[in-house]
mmCIF file of N, CA and C in Angstrom:
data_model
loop_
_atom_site.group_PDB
_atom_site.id
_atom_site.type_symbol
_atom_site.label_atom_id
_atom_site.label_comp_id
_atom_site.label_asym_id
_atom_site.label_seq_id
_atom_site.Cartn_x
_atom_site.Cartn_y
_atom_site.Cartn_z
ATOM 1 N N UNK A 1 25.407 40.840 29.388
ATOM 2 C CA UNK A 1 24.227 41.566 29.808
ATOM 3 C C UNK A 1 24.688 42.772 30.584
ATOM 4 N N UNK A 2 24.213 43.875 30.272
ATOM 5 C CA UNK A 2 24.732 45.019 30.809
ATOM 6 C C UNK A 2 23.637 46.262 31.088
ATOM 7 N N UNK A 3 23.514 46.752 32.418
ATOM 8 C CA UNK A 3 22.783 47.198 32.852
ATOM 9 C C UNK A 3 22.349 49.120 32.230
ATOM 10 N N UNK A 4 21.515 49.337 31.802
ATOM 11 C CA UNK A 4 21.438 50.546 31.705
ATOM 12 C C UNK A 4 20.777 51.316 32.254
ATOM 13 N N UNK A 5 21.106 52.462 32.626
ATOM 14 C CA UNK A 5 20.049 53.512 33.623
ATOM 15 C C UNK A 5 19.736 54.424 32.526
ATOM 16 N N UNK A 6 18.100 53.873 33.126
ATOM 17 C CA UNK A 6 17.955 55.539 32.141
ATOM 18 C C UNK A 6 17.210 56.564 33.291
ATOM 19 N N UNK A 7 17.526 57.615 32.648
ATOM 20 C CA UNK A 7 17.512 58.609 33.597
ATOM 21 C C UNK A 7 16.285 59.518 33.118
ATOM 22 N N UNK A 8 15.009 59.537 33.729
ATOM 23 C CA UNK A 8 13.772 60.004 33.840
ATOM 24 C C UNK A 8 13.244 60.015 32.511
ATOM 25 N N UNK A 9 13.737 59.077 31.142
ATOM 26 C CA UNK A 9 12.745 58.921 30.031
ATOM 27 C C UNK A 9 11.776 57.714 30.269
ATOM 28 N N UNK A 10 10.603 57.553 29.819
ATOM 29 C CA UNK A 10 10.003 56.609 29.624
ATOM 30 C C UNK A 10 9.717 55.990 28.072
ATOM 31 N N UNK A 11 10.687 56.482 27.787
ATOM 32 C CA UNK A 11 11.246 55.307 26.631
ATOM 33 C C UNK A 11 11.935 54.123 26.335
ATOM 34 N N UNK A 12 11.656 53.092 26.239
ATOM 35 C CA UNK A 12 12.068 51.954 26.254
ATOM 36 C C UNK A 12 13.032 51.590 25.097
ATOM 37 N N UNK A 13 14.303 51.023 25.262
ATOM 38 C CA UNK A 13 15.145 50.895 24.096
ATOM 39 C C UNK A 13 14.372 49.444 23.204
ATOM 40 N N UNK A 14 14.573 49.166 22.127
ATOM 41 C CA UNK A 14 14.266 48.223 21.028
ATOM 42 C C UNK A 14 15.896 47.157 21.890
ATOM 43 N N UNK A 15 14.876 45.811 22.056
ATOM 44 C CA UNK A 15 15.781 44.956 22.216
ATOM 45 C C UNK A 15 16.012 44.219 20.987
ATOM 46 N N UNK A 16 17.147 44.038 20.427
ATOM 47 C CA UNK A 16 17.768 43.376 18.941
ATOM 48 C C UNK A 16 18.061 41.924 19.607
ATOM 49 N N UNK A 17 18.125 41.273 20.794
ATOM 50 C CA UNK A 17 18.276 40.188 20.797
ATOM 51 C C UNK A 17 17.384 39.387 20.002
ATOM 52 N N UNK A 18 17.371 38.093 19.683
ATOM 53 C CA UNK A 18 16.597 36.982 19.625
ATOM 54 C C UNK A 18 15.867 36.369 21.150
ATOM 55 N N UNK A 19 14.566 36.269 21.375
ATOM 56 C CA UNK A 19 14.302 35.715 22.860
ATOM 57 C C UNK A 19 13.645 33.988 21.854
ATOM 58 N N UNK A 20 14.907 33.175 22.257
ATOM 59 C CA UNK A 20 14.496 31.698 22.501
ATOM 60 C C UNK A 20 13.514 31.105 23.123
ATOM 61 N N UNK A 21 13.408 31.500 23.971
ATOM 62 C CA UNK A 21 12.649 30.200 25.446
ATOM 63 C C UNK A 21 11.186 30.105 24.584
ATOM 64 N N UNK A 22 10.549 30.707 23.670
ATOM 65 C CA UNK A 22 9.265 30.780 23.218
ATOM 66 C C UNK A 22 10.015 29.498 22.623
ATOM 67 N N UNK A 23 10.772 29.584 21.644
ATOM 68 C CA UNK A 23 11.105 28.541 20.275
ATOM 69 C C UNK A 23 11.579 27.087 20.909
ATOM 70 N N UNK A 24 12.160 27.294 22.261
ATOM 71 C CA UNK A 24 12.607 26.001 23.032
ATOM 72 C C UNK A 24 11.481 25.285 23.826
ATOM 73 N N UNK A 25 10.524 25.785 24.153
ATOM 74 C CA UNK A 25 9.120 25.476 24.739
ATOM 75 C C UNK A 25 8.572 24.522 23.573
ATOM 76 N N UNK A 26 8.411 25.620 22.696
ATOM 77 C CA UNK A 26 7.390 24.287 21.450
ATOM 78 C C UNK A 26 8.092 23.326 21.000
ATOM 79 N N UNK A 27 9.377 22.827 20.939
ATOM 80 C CA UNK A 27 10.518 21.932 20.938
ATOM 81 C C UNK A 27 10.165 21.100 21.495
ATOM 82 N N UNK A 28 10.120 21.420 22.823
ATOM 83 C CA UNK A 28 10.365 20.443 23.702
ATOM 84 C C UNK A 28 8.756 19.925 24.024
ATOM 85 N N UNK A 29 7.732 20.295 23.589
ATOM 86 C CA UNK A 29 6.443 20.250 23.393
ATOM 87 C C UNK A 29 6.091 18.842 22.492
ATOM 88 N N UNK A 30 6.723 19.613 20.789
ATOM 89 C CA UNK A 30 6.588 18.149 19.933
ATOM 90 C C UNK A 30 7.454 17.188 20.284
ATOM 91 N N UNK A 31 8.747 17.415 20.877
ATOM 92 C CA UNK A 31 8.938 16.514 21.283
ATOM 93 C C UNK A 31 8.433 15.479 21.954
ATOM 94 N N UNK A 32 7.787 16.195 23.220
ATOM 95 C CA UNK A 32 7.272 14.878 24.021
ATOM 96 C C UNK A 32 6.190 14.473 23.267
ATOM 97 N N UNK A 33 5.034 15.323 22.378
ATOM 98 C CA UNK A 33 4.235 14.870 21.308
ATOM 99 C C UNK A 33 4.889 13.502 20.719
ATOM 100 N N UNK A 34 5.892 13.440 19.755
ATOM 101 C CA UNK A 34 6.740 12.265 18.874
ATOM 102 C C UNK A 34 6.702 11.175 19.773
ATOM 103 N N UNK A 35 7.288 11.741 21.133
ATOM 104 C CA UNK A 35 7.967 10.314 22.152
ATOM 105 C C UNK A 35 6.593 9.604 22.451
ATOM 106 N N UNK A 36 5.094 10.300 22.507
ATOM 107 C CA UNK A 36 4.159 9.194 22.959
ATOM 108 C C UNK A 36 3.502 8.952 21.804
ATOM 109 N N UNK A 37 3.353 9.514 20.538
ATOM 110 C CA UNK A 37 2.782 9.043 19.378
ATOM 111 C C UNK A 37 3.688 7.845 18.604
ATOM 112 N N UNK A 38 5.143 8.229 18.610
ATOM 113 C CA UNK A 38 5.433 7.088 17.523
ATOM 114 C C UNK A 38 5.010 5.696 18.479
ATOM 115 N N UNK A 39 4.989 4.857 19.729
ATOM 116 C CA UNK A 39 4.902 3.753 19.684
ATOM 117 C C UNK A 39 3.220 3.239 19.707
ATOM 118 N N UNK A 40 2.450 4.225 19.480
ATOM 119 C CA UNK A 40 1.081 3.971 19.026
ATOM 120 C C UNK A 40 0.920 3.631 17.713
ATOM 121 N N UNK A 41 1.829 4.227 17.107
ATOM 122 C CA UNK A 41 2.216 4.114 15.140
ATOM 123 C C UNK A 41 2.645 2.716 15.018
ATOM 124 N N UNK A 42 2.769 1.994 15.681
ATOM 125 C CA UNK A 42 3.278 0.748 15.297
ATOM 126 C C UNK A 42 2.473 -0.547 15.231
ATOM 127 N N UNK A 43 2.168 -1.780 14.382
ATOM 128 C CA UNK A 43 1.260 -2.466 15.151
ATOM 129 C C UNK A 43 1.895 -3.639 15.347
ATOM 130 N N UNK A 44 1.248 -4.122 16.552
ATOM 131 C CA UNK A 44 2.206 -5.319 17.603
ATOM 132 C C UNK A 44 1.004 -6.859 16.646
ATOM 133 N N UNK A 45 0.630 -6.885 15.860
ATOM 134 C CA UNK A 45 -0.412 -8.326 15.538
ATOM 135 C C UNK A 45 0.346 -8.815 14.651
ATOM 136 N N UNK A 46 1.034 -10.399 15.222
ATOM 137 C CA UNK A 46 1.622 -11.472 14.903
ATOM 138 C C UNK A 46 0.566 -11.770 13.963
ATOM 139 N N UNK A 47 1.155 -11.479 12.768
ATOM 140 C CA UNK A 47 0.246 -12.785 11.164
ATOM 141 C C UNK A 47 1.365 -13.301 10.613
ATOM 142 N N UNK A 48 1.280 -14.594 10.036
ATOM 143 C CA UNK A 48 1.651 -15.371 9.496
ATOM 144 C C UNK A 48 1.883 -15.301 8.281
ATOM 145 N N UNK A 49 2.272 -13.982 7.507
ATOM 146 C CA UNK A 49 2.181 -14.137 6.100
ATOM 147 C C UNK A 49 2.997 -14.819 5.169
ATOM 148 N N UNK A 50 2.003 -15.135 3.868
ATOM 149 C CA UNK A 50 2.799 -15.745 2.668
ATOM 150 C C UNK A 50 3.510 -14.708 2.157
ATOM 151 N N UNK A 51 4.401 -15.195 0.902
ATOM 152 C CA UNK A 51 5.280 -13.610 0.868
ATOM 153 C C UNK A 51 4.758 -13.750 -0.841
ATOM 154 N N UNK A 52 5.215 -12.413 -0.861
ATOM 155 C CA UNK A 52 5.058 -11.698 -2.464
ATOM 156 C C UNK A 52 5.213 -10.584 -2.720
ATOM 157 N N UNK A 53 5.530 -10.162 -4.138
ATOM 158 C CA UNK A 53 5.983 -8.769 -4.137
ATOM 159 C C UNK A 53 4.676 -8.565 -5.506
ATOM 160 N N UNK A 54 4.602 -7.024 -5.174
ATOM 161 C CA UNK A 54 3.588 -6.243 -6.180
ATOM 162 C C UNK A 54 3.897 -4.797 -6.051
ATOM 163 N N UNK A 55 3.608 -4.700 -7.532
ATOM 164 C CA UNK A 55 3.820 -3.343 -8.220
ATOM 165 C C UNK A 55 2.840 -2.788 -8.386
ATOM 166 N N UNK A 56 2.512 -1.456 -8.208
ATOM 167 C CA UNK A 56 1.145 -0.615 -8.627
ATOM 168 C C UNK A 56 1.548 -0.453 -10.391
ATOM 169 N N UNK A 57 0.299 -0.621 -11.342
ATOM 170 C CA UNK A 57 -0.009 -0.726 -12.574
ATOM 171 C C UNK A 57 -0.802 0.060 -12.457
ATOM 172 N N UNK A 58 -1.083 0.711 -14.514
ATOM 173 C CA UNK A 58 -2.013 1.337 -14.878
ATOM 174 C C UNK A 58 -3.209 0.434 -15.363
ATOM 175 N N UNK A 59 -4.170 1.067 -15.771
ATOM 176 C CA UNK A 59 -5.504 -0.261 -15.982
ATOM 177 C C UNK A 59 -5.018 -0.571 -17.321
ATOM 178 N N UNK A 60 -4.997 -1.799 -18.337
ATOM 179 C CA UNK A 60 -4.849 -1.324 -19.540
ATOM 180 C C UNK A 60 -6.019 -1.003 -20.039
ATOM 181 N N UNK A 61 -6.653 -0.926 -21.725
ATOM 182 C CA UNK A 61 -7.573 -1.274 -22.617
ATOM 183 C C UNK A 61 -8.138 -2.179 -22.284
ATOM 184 N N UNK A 62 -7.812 -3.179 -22.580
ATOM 185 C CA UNK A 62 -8.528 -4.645 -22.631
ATOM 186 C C UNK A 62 -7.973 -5.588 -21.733
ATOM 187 N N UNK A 63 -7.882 -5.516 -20.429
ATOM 188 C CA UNK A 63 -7.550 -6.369 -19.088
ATOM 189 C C UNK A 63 -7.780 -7.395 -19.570
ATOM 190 N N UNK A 64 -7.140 -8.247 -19.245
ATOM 191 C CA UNK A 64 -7.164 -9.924 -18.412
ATOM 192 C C UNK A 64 -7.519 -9.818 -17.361
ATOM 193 N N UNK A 65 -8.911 -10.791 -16.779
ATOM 194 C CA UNK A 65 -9.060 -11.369 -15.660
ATOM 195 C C UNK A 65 -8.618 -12.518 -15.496
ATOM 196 N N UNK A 66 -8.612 -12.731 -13.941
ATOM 197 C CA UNK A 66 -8.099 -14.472 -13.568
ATOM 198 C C UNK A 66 -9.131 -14.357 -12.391
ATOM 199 N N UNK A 67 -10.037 -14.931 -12.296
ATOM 200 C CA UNK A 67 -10.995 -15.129 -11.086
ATOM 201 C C UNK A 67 -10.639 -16.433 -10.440
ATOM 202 N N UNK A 68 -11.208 -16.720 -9.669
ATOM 203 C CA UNK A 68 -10.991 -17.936 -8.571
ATOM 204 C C UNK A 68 -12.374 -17.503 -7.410
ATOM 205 N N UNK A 69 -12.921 -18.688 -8.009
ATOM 206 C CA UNK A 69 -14.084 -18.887 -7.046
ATOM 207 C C UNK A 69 -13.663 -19.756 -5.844
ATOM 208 N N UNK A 70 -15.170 -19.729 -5.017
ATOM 209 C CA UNK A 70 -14.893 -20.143 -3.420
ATOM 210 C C UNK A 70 -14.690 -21.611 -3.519
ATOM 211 N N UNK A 71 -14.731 -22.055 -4.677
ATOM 212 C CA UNK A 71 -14.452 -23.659 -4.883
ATOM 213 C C UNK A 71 -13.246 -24.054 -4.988
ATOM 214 N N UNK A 72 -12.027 -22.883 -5.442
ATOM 215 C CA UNK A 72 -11.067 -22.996 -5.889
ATOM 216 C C UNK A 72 -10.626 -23.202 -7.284
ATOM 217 N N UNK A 73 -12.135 -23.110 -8.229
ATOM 218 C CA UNK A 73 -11.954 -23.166 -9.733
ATOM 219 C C UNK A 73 -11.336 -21.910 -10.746
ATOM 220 N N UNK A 74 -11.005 -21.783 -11.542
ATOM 221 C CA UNK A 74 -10.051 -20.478 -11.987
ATOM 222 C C UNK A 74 -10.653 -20.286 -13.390
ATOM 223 N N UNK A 75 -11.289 -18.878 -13.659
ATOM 224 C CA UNK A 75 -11.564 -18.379 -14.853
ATOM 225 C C UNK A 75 -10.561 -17.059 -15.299
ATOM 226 N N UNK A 76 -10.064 -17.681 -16.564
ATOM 227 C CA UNK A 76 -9.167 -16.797 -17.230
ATOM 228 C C UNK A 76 -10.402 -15.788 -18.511
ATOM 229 N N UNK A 77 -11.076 -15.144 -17.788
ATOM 230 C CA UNK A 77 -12.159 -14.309 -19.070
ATOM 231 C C UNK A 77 -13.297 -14.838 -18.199
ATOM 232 N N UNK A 78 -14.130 -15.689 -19.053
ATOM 233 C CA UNK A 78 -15.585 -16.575 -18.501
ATOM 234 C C UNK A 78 -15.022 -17.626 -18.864
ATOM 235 N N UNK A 79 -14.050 -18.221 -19.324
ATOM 236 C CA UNK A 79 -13.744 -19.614 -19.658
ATOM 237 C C UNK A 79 -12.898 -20.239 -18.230
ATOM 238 N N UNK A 80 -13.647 -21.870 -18.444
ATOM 239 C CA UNK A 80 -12.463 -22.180 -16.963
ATOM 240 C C UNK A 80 -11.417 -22.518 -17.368
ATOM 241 N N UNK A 81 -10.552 -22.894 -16.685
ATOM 242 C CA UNK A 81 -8.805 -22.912 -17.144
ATOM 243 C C UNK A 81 -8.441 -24.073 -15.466
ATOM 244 N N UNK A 82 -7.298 -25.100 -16.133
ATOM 245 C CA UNK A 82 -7.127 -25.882 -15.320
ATOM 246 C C UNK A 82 -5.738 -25.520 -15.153
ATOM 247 N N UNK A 83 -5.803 -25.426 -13.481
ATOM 248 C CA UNK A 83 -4.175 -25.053 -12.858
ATOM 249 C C UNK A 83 -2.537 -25.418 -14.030
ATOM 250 N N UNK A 84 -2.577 -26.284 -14.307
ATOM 251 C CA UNK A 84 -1.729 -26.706 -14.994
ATOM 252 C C UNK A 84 -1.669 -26.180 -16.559
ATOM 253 N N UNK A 85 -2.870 -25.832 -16.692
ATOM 254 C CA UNK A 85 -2.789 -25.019 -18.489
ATOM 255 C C UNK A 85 -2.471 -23.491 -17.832
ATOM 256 N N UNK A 86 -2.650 -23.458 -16.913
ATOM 257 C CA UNK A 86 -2.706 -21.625 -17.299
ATOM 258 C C UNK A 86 -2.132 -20.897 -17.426
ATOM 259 N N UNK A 87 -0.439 -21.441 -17.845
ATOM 260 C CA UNK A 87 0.950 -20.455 -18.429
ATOM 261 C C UNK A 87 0.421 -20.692 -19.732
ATOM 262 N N UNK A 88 0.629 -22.080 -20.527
ATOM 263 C CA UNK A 88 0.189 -21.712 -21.918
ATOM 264 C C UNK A 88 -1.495 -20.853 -22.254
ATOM 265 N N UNK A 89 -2.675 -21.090 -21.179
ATOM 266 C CA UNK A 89 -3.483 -20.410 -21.840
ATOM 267 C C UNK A 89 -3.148 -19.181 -21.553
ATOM 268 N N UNK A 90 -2.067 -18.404 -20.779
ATOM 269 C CA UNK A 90 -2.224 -17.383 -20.800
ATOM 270 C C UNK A 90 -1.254 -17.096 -22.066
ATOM 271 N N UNK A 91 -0.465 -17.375 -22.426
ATOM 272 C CA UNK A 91 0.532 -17.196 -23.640
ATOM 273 C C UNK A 91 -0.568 -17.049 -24.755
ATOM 274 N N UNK A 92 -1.755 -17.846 -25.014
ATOM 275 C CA UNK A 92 -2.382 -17.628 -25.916
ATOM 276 C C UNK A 92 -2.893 -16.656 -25.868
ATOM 277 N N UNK A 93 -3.759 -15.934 -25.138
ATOM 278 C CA UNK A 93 -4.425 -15.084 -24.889
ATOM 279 C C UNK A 93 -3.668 -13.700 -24.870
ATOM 280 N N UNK A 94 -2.418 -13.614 -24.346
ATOM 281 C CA UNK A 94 -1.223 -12.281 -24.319
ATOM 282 C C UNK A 94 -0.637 -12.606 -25.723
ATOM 283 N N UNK A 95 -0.293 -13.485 -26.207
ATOM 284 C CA UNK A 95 0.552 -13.465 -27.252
ATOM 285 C C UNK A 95 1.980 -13.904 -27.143
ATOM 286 N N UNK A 96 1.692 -14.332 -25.568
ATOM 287 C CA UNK A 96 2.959 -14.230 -25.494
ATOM 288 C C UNK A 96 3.752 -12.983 -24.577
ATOM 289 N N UNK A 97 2.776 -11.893 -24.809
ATOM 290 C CA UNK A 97 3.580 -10.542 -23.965
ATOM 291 C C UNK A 97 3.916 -11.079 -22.120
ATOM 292 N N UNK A 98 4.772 -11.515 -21.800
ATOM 293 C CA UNK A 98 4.662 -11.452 -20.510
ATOM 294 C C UNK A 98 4.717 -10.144 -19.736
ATOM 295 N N UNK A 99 4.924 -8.974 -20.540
ATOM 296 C CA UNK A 99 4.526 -7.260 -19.821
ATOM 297 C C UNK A 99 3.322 -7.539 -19.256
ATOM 298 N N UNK A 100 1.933 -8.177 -19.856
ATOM 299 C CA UNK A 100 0.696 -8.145 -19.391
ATOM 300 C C UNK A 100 0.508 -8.367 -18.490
ATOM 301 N N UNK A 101 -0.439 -7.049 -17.832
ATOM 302 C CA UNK A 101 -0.686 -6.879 -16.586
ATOM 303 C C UNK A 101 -1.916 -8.205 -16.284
ATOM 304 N N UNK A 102 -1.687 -9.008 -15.538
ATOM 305 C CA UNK A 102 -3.301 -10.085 -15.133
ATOM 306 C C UNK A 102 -3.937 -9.207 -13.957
ATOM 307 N N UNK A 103 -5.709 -9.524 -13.548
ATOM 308 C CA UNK A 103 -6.035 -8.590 -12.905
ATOM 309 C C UNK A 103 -6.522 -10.075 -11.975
ATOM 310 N N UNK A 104 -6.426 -10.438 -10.811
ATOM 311 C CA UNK A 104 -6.917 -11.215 -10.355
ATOM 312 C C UNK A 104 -8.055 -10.997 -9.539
ATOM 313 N N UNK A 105 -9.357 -11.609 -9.394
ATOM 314 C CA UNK A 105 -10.241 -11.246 -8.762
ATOM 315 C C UNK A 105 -11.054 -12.908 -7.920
ATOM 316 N N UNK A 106 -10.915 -12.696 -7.069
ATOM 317 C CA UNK A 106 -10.922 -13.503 -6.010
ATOM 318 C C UNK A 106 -12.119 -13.454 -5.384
ATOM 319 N N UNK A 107 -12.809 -14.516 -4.846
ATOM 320 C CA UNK A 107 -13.741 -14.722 -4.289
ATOM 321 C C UNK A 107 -13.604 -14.459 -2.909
ATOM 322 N N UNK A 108 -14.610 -13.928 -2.378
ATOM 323 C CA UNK A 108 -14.881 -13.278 -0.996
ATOM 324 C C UNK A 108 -14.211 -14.431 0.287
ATOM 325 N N UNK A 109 -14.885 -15.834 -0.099
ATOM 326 C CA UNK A 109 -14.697 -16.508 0.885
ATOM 327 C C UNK A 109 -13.313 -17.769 0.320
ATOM 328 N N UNK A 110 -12.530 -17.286 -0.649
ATOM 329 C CA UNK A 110 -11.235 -18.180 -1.118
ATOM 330 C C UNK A 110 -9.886 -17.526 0.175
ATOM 331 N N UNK A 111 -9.491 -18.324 0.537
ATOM 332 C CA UNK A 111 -8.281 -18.551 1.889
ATOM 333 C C UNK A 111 -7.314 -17.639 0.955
ATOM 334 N N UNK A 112 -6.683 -16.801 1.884
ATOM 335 C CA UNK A 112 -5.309 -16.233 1.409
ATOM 336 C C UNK A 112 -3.984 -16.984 0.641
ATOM 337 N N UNK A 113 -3.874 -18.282 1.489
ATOM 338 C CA UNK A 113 -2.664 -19.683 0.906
ATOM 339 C C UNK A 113 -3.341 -19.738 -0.447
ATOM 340 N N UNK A 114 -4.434 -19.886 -0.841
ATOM 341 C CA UNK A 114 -5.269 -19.962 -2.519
ATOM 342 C C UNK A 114 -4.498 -18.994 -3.182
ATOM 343 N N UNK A 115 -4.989 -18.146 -2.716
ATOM 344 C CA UNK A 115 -5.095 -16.753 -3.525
ATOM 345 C C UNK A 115 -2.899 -16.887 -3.972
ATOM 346 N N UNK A 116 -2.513 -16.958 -2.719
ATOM 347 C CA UNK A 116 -0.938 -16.952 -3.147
ATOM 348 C C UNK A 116 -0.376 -18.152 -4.213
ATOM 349 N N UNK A 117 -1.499 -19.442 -3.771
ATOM 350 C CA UNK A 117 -0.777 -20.432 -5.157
ATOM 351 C C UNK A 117 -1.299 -20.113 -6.041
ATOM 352 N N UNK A 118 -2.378 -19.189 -6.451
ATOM 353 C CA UNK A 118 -2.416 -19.080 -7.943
ATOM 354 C C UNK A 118 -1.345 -17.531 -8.469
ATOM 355 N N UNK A 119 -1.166 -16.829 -7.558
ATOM 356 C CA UNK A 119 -0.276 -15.857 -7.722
ATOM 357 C C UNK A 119 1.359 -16.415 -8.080
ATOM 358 N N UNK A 120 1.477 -17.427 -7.189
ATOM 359 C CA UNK A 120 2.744 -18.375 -8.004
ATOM 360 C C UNK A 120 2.590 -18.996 -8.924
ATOM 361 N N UNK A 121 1.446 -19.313 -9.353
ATOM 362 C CA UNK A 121 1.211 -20.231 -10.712
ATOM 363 C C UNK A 121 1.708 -19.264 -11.621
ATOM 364 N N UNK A 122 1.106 -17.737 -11.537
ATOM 365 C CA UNK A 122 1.126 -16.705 -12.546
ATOM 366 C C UNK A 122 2.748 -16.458 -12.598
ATOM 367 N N UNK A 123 3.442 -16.355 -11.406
ATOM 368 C CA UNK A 123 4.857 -15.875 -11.114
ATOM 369 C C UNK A 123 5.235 -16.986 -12.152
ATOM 370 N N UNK A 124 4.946 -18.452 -12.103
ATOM 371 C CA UNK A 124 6.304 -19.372 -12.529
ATOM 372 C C UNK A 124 5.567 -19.258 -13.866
ATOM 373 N N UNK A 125 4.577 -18.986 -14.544
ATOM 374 C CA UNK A 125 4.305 -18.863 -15.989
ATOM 375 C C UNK A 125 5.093 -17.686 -16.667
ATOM 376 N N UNK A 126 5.827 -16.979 -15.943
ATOM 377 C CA UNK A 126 6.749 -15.758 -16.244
ATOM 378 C C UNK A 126 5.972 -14.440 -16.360
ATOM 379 N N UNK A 127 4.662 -14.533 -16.025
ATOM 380 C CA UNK A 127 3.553 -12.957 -15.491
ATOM 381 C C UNK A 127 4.099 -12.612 -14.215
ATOM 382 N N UNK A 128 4.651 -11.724 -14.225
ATOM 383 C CA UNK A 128 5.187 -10.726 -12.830
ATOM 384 C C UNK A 128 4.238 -9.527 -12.396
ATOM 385 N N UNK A 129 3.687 -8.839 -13.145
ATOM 386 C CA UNK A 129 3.044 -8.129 -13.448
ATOM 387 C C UNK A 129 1.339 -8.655 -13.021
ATOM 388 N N UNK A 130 1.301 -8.504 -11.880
ATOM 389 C CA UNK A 130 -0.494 -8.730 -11.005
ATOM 390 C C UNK A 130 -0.792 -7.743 -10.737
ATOM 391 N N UNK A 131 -2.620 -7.634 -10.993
ATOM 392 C CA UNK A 131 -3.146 -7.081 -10.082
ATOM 393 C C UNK A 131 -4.261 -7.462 -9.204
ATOM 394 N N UNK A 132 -4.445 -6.897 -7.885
ATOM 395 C CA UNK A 132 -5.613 -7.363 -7.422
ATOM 396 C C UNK A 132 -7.107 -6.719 -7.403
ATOM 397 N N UNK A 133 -7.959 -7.040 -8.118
ATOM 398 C CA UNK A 133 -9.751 -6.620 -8.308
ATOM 399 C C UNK A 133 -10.304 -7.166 -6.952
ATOM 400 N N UNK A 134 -10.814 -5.796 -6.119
ATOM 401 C CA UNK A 134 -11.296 -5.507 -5.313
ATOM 402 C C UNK A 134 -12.568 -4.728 -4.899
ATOM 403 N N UNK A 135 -13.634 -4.807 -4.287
ATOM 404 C CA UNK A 135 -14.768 -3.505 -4.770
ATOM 405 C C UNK A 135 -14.386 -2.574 -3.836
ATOM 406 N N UNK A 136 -14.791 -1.490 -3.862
ATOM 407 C CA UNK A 136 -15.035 -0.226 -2.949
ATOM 408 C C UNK A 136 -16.184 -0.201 -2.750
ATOM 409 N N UNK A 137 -16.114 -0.073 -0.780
ATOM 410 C CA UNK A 137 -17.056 0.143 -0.025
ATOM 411 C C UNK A 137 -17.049 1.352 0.393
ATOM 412 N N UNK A 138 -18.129 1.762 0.587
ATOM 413 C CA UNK A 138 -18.354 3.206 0.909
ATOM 414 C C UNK A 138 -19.763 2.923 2.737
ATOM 415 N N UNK A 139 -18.696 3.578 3.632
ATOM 416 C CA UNK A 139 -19.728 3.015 4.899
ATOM 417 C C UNK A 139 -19.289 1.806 5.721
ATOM 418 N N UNK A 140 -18.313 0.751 4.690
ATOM 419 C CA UNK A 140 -18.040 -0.310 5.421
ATOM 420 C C UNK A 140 -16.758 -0.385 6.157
ATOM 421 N N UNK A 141 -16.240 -0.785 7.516
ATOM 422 C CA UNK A 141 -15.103 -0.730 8.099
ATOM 423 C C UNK A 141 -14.416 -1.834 7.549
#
C-alpha cells in the first residue's frame, strides 16, 4: 500500500484492486445461515420400520392390481386369491414375465406389517418389481 499525493487535482485515480470484505461478509453470512438450518433438516422420530426396497416404474398398458382389504383378504384383478396361490396365480396372469410391474393397492385401515407380508409374498414369488396405488389429495395434510 503506497501513499499518493496528489497535488491540487480533484481527480480520483481508478482503483484496480479487488475489495473482498463485501464477498467475505456474505460468506460468512450463509455460513452461519447452513450452521442453524442443517440441524432443523434432520428428523429426530424413532419408527420402527419393516425394510424393503422399491424402484420408481412407468405405468404399463394393462396393470396388475393386488388389493388387500381391511380384512386382510387379497384381490389379484376383482378375483380373490389365497396367500399361498398367489406366485402361481400371478404366473398365470403375467405369463410368467416376472419384469411385471404389480400395482398394490391397500386399504386405508390395513397395518403396515400387512402391507410388508404381502410385499414379501410378491418378493419370494420372484415379482421385484412393485408398485404402490395411492390417491391424491388436494387440501389434505
Amino acid at each position: 500500500m503506497g501513499m499518493h499525493m496528489n497535488e491540487g487535482g480533484d481527480d480520483l485515480q481508478e482503483a484496480h484492486d479487488i475489495n473482498v470484505t463485501p464477498f467475505i461478509d456474505v460468506m460468512l453470512v450463509l455460513l452461519i445461515i447452513f450452521m442453524v438450518a442443517a440441524p432443523l433438516a434432520t428428523v429426530d422420530v424413532k419408527v420402527d420400520l419393516p425394510a424393503s426396497t422399491a424402484q420408481p416404474t412407468k405405468r404399463p398398458d394393462q396393470p396388475i392390481y393386488l388389493s388387500i382389504k381391511k380384512d386382510h383378504s387379497l384381490y389379484l384383478g376383482n378375483d380373490r386369491v389365497e396367500p399361498d396361490l398367489l406366485g402361481s396365480t400371478l404366473d398365470q396372469q403375467t405369463k410368467g414375465d416376472k419384469e411385471e410391474t404389480i400395482f398394490v393397492r391397500g386399504d386405508e385401515e390395513v397395518d403396515y406389517g400387512q402391507l410388508m407380508e404381502v410385499m414379501d409374498l410378491l418378493r419370494t414369488a420372484g415379482y421385484l418389481k412393485i408398485g404402490l396405488v395411492g390417491l391424491e389429495t388436494v387440501g389434505k395434510p
